[in-house]
Amino acid sequence: MTAYVILNVVLISMSVVGAAVAVATVRPWARNLPQWLLLTPLWSGSMLLVLRGVSGMAENLLMVTGIRRGGFLGAQDISTGEFWAGLGINTYFFTGAVLLVATTVSYTGRSQEGGQERSADPV
């Protein structure tokens, strides 16, 4: 039970930090932050969500086609509620991966353009 609570606290904390970082990519107050401070969690979060999201979509395909109704590790005989919950959770992670990767790529491009503009200015 203690490990479960610790895991949940860590995951909730990661979600809060991830949301703040994603918002920071489009807010004026974040322009003064070092780029690595936003790029590091963006790329790390993108990699984690892609791993979870793509494997989740593969699991969705297994479940929908009936190859393995319970997913990768689940039992073959699951309830309809568990089936739909699995599909929903996996789709949620995949959608998060798509959105965070788009945010990361966009911010990376904008931060590189901004860096080039600043270096081109005569000082």
mmCIF file with all atom_site columns, C-alpha atoms in Angstrom:
data_model
loop_
_atom_site.group_PDB
_atom_site.id
_atom_site.type_symbol
_atom_site.label_atom_id
_atom_site.label_alt_id
_atom_site.label_comp_id
_atom_site.label_asym_id
_atom_site.label_entity_id
_atom_site.label_seq_id
_atom_site.pdbx_PDB_ins_code
_atom_site.Cartn_x
_atom_site.Cartn_y
_atom_site.Cartn_z
_atom_site.occupancy
_atom_site.B_iso_or_equiv
_atom_site.pdbx_formal_charge
_atom_site.auth_seq_id
_atom_site.auth_comp_id
_atom_site.auth_asym_id
_atom_site.auth_atom_id
_atom_site.pdbx_PDB_model_num
ATOM 1   C CA . MET A 1 1   ? 0.000   0.000   0.000   1.00 0.00 ? 1   MET A CA 1
ATOM 2   C CA . THR A 1 2   ? 2.850   2.416   0.831   1.00 0.00 ? 2   THR A CA 1
ATOM 3   C CA . ALA A 1 3   ? 4.518   1.795   -2.541  1.00 0.00 ? 3   ALA A CA 1
ATOM 4   C CA . TYR A 1 4   ? 1.197   2.455   -4.288  1.00 0.00 ? 4   TYR A CA 1
ATOM 5   C CA . VAL A 1 5   ? 0.767   5.783   -2.483  1.00 0.00 ? 5   VAL A CA 1
ATOM 6   C CA . ILE A 1 6   ? 4.363   6.816   -3.264  1.00 0.00 ? 6   ILE A CA 1
ATOM 7   C CA . LEU A 1 7   ? 3.878   5.887   -6.938  1.00 0.00 ? 7   LEU A CA 1
ATOM 8   C CA . ASN A 1 8   ? 0.697   7.960   -7.103  1.00 0.00 ? 8   ASN A CA 1
ATOM 9   C CA . VAL A 1 9   ? 2.376   10.965  -5.455  1.00 0.00 ? 9   VAL A CA 1
ATOM 10  C CA . VAL A 1 10  ? 5.258   10.758  -7.946  1.00 0.00 ? 10  VAL A CA 1
ATOM 11  C CA . LEU A 1 11  ? 2.899   10.440  -10.931 1.00 0.00 ? 11  LEU A CA 1
ATOM 12  C CA . ILE A 1 12  ? 0.702   13.319  -9.765  1.00 0.00 ? 12  ILE A CA 1
ATOM 13  C CA . SER A 1 13  ? 3.797   15.477  -9.210  1.00 0.00 ? 13  SER A CA 1
ATOM 14  C CA . MET A 1 14  ? 5.077   14.631  -12.699 1.00 0.00 ? 14  MET A CA 1
ATOM 15  C CA . SER A 1 15  ? 1.694   15.577  -14.155 1.00 0.00 ? 15  SER A CA 1
ATOM 16  C CA . VAL A 1 16  ? 1.648   18.930  -12.374 1.00 0.00 ? 16  VAL A CA 1
ATOM 17  C CA . VAL A 1 17  ? 5.208   19.745  -13.474 1.00 0.00 ? 17  VAL A CA 1
ATOM 18  C CA . GLY A 1 18  ? 4.399   18.602  -17.023 1.00 0.00 ? 18  GLY A CA 1
ATOM 19  C CA . ALA A 1 19  ? 1.333   20.832  -17.193 1.00 0.00 ? 19  ALA A CA 1
ATOM 20  C CA . ALA A 1 20  ? 3.306   23.828  -15.886 1.00 0.00 ? 20  ALA A CA 1
ATOM 21  C CA . VAL A 1 21  ? 6.105   23.221  -18.413 1.00 0.00 ? 21  VAL A CA 1
ATOM 22  C CA . ALA A 1 22  ? 3.643   22.878  -21.303 1.00 0.00 ? 22  ALA A CA 1
ATOM 23  C CA . VAL A 1 23  ? 1.954   26.143  -20.318 1.00 0.00 ? 23  VAL A CA 1
ATOM 24  C CA . ALA A 1 24  ? 5.353   27.835  -19.933 1.00 0.00 ? 24  ALA A CA 1
ATOM 25  C CA . THR A 1 25  ? 6.125   27.174  -23.604 1.00 0.00 ? 25  THR A CA 1
ATOM 26  C CA . VAL A 1 26  ? 3.549   29.786  -24.626 1.00 0.00 ? 26  VAL A CA 1
ATOM 27  C CA . ARG A 1 27  ? 3.722   32.303  -21.778 1.00 0.00 ? 27  ARG A CA 1
ATOM 28  C CA . PRO A 1 28  ? 5.775   35.506  -21.910 1.00 0.00 ? 28  PRO A CA 1
ATOM 29  C CA . TRP A 1 29  ? 7.110   35.093  -18.358 1.00 0.00 ? 29  TRP A CA 1
ATOM 30  C CA . ALA A 1 30  ? 8.895   31.891  -19.399 1.00 0.00 ? 30  ALA A CA 1
ATOM 31  C CA . ARG A 1 31  ? 11.058  33.649  -22.000 1.00 0.00 ? 31  ARG A CA 1
ATOM 32  C CA . ASN A 1 32  ? 13.525  34.536  -19.246 1.00 0.00 ? 32  ASN A CA 1
ATOM 33  C CA . LEU A 1 33  ? 13.973  30.890  -18.243 1.00 0.00 ? 33  LEU A CA 1
ATOM 34  C CA . PRO A 1 34  ? 16.918  28.926  -19.633 1.00 0.00 ? 34  PRO A CA 1
ATOM 35  C CA . GLN A 1 35  ? 15.807  26.818  -22.599 1.00 0.00 ? 35  GLN A CA 1
ATOM 36  C CA . TRP A 1 36  ? 17.168  23.594  -21.088 1.00 0.00 ? 36  TRP A CA 1
ATOM 37  C CA . LEU A 1 37  ? 14.871  24.093  -18.087 1.00 0.00 ? 37  LEU A CA 1
ATOM 38  C CA . LEU A 1 38  ? 11.857  23.575  -20.351 1.00 0.00 ? 38  LEU A CA 1
ATOM 39  C CA . LEU A 1 39  ? 13.372  21.321  -23.025 1.00 0.00 ? 39  LEU A CA 1
ATOM 40  C CA . THR A 1 40  ? 14.611  18.667  -20.583 1.00 0.00 ? 40  THR A CA 1
ATOM 41  C CA . PRO A 1 41  ? 11.196  17.835  -19.087 1.00 0.00 ? 41  PRO A CA 1
ATOM 42  C CA . LEU A 1 42  ? 9.510   18.270  -22.475 1.00 0.00 ? 42  LEU A CA 1
ATOM 43  C CA . TRP A 1 43  ? 11.732  15.699  -24.186 1.00 0.00 ? 43  TRP A CA 1
ATOM 44  C CA . SER A 1 44  ? 11.716  13.354  -21.169 1.00 0.00 ? 44  SER A CA 1
ATOM 45  C CA . GLY A 1 45  ? 7.945   13.515  -20.864 1.00 0.00 ? 45  GLY A CA 1
ATOM 46  C CA . SER A 1 46  ? 7.511   13.036  -24.603 1.00 0.00 ? 46  SER A CA 1
ATOM 47  C CA . MET A 1 47  ? 9.637   9.897   -24.563 1.00 0.00 ? 47  MET A CA 1
ATOM 48  C CA . LEU A 1 48  ? 7.748   8.444   -21.586 1.00 0.00 ? 48  LEU A CA 1
ATOM 49  C CA . LEU A 1 49  ? 4.345   9.214   -23.080 1.00 0.00 ? 49  LEU A CA 1
ATOM 50  C CA . VAL A 1 50  ? 5.318   7.818   -26.484 1.00 0.00 ? 50  VAL A CA 1
ATOM 51  C CA . LEU A 1 51  ? 6.480   4.579   -24.850 1.00 0.00 ? 51  LEU A CA 1
ATOM 52  C CA . ARG A 1 52  ? 3.264   4.295   -22.841 1.00 0.00 ? 52  ARG A CA 1
ATOM 53  C CA . GLY A 1 53  ? 0.963   5.646   -25.550 1.00 0.00 ? 53  GLY A CA 1
ATOM 54  C CA . VAL A 1 54  ? 2.208   3.512   -28.440 1.00 0.00 ? 54  VAL A CA 1
ATOM 55  C CA . SER A 1 55  ? 2.256   0.346   -26.358 1.00 0.00 ? 55  SER A CA 1
ATOM 56  C CA . GLY A 1 56  ? -1.241  1.263   -25.158 1.00 0.00 ? 56  GLY A CA 1
ATOM 57  C CA . MET A 1 57  ? -2.500  1.613   -28.715 1.00 0.00 ? 57  MET A CA 1
ATOM 58  C CA . ALA A 1 58  ? -0.969  -1.780  -29.554 1.00 0.00 ? 58  ALA A CA 1
ATOM 59  C CA . GLU A 1 59  ? -2.836  -3.166  -26.546 1.00 0.00 ? 59  GLU A CA 1
ATOM 60  C CA . ASN A 1 60  ? -6.036  -1.492  -27.805 1.00 0.00 ? 60  ASN A CA 1
ATOM 61  C CA . LEU A 1 61  ? -5.601  -3.276  -31.134 1.00 0.00 ? 61  LEU A CA 1
ATOM 62  C CA . LEU A 1 62  ? -5.167  -6.605  -29.352 1.00 0.00 ? 62  LEU A CA 1
ATOM 63  C CA . MET A 1 63  ? -8.281  -5.960  -27.286 1.00 0.00 ? 63  MET A CA 1
ATOM 64  C CA . VAL A 1 64  ? -10.515 -4.678  -30.100 1.00 0.00 ? 64  VAL A CA 1
ATOM 65  C CA . THR A 1 65  ? -9.573  -7.463  -32.500 1.00 0.00 ? 65  THR A CA 1
ATOM 66  C CA . GLY A 1 66  ? -10.174 -10.052 -29.789 1.00 0.00 ? 66  GLY A CA 1
ATOM 67  C CA . ILE A 1 67  ? -6.650  -11.457 -30.014 1.00 0.00 ? 67  ILE A CA 1
ATOM 68  C CA . ARG A 1 68  ? -6.148  -10.738 -26.314 1.00 0.00 ? 68  ARG A CA 1
ATOM 69  C CA . ARG A 1 69  ? -9.263  -9.214  -24.777 1.00 0.00 ? 69  ARG A CA 1
ATOM 70  C CA . GLY A 1 70  ? -7.517  -8.435  -21.470 1.00 0.00 ? 70  GLY A CA 1
ATOM 71  C CA . GLY A 1 71  ? -4.582  -6.641  -23.083 1.00 0.00 ? 71  GLY A CA 1
ATOM 72  C CA . PHE A 1 72  ? -0.931  -7.610  -22.706 1.00 0.00 ? 72  PHE A CA 1
ATOM 73  C CA . LEU A 1 73  ? -1.116  -8.842  -19.122 1.00 0.00 ? 73  LEU A CA 1
ATOM 74  C CA . GLY A 1 74  ? -4.822  -9.085  -18.410 1.00 0.00 ? 74  GLY A CA 1
ATOM 75  C CA . ALA A 1 75  ? -7.010  -12.137 -18.188 1.00 0.00 ? 75  ALA A CA 1
ATOM 76  C CA . GLN A 1 76  ? -8.869  -13.300 -21.276 1.00 0.00 ? 76  GLN A CA 1
ATOM 77  C CA . ASP A 1 77  ? -12.178 -13.072 -19.443 1.00 0.00 ? 77  ASP A CA 1
ATOM 78  C CA . ILE A 1 78  ? -12.668 -9.434  -18.401 1.00 0.00 ? 78  ILE A CA 1
ATOM 79  C CA . SER A 1 79  ? -15.845 -7.485  -17.866 1.00 0.00 ? 79  SER A CA 1
ATOM 80  C CA . THR A 1 80  ? -17.184 -5.015  -20.396 1.00 0.00 ? 80  THR A CA 1
ATOM 81  C CA . GLY A 1 81  ? -16.360 -2.190  -17.991 1.00 0.00 ? 81  GLY A CA 1
ATOM 82  C CA . GLU A 1 82  ? -12.731 -3.299  -17.693 1.00 0.00 ? 82  GLU A CA 1
ATOM 83  C CA . PHE A 1 83  ? -12.531 -3.609  -21.469 1.00 0.00 ? 83  PHE A CA 1
ATOM 84  C CA . TRP A 1 84  ? -13.762 -0.057  -22.065 1.00 0.00 ? 84  TRP A CA 1
ATOM 85  C CA . ALA A 1 85  ? -11.682 1.329   -19.195 1.00 0.00 ? 85  ALA A CA 1
ATOM 86  C CA . GLY A 1 86  ? -8.560  -0.203  -20.749 1.00 0.00 ? 86  GLY A CA 1
ATOM 87  C CA . LEU A 1 87  ? -9.388  1.293   -24.133 1.00 0.00 ? 87  LEU A CA 1
ATOM 88  C CA . GLY A 1 88  ? -10.036 4.700   -22.573 1.00 0.00 ? 88  GLY A CA 1
ATOM 89  C CA . ILE A 1 89  ? -6.863  4.778   -20.493 1.00 0.00 ? 89  ILE A CA 1
ATOM 90  C CA . ASN A 1 90  ? -4.671  3.678   -23.392 1.00 0.00 ? 90  ASN A CA 1
ATOM 91  C CA . THR A 1 91  ? -6.265  6.229   -25.720 1.00 0.00 ? 91  THR A CA 1
ATOM 92  C CA . TYR A 1 92  ? -5.733  8.935   -23.084 1.00 0.00 ? 92  TYR A CA 1
ATOM 93  C CA . PHE A 1 93  ? -1.987  8.208   -22.902 1.00 0.00 ? 93  PHE A CA 1
ATOM 94  C CA . PHE A 1 94  ? -1.668  8.051   -26.702 1.00 0.00 ? 94  PHE A CA 1
ATOM 95  C CA . THR A 1 95  ? -3.446  11.397  -27.064 1.00 0.00 ? 95  THR A CA 1
ATOM 96  C CA . GLY A 1 96  ? -1.158  12.872  -24.395 1.00 0.00 ? 96  GLY A CA 1
ATOM 97  C CA . ALA A 1 97  ? 1.868   11.589  -26.316 1.00 0.00 ? 97  ALA A CA 1
ATOM 98  C CA . VAL A 1 98  ? 0.687   13.162  -29.581 1.00 0.00 ? 98  VAL A CA 1
ATOM 99  C CA . LEU A 1 99  ? -0.027  16.509  -27.923 1.00 0.00 ? 99  LEU A CA 1
ATOM 100 C CA . LEU A 1 100 ? 3.185   16.665  -25.885 1.00 0.00 ? 100 LEU A CA 1
ATOM 101 C CA . VAL A 1 101 ? 5.367   15.655  -28.842 1.00 0.00 ? 101 VAL A CA 1
ATOM 102 C CA . ALA A 1 102 ? 3.733   18.403  -30.922 1.00 0.00 ? 102 ALA A CA 1
ATOM 103 C CA . THR A 1 103 ? 4.329   20.910  -28.114 1.00 0.00 ? 103 THR A CA 1
ATOM 104 C CA . THR A 1 104 ? 7.939   19.780  -27.714 1.00 0.00 ? 104 THR A CA 1
ATOM 105 C CA . VAL A 1 105 ? 8.732   19.980  -31.430 1.00 0.00 ? 105 VAL A CA 1
ATOM 106 C CA . SER A 1 106 ? 7.054   23.373  -31.714 1.00 0.00 ? 106 SER A CA 1
ATOM 107 C CA . TYR A 1 107 ? 8.884   24.806  -28.695 1.00 0.00 ? 107 TYR A CA 1
ATOM 108 C CA . THR A 1 108 ? 12.203  23.342  -29.834 1.00 0.00 ? 108 THR A CA 1
ATOM 109 C CA . GLY A 1 109 ? 11.813  25.022  -33.223 1.00 0.00 ? 109 GLY A CA 1
ATOM 110 C CA . ARG A 1 110 ? 10.753  28.338  -31.723 1.00 0.00 ? 110 ARG A CA 1
ATOM 111 C CA . SER A 1 111 ? 13.554  28.323  -29.164 1.00 0.00 ? 111 SER A CA 1
ATOM 112 C CA . GLN A 1 112 ? 16.164  27.630  -31.872 1.00 0.00 ? 112 GLN A CA 1
ATOM 113 C CA . GLU A 1 113 ? 14.773  30.402  -34.064 1.00 0.00 ? 113 GLU A CA 1
ATOM 114 C CA . GLY A 1 114 ? 14.828  32.791  -31.114 1.00 0.00 ? 114 GLY A CA 1
ATOM 115 C CA . GLY A 1 115 ? 18.424  31.848  -30.317 1.00 0.00 ? 115 GLY A CA 1
ATOM 116 C CA . GLN A 1 116 ? 19.488  32.513  -33.912 1.00 0.00 ? 116 GLN A CA 1
ATOM 117 C CA . GLU A 1 117 ? 17.757  35.877  -33.917 1.00 0.00 ? 117 GLU A CA 1
ATOM 118 C CA . ARG A 1 118 ? 19.486  36.908  -30.690 1.00 0.00 ? 118 ARG A CA 1
ATOM 119 C CA . SER A 1 119 ? 22.891  35.795  -31.968 1.00 0.00 ? 119 SER A CA 1
ATOM 120 C CA . ALA A 1 120 ? 22.371  37.738  -35.230 1.00 0.00 ? 120 ALA A CA 1
ATOM 121 C CA . ASP A 1 121 ? 21.798  40.997  -33.336 1.00 0.00 ? 121 ASP A CA 1
ATOM 122 C CA . PRO A 1 122 ? 24.883  43.208  -33.213 1.00 0.00 ? 122 PRO A CA 1
ATOM 123 C CA . VAL A 1 123 ? 25.931  43.916  -29.658 1.00 0.00 ? 123 VAL A CA 1
#
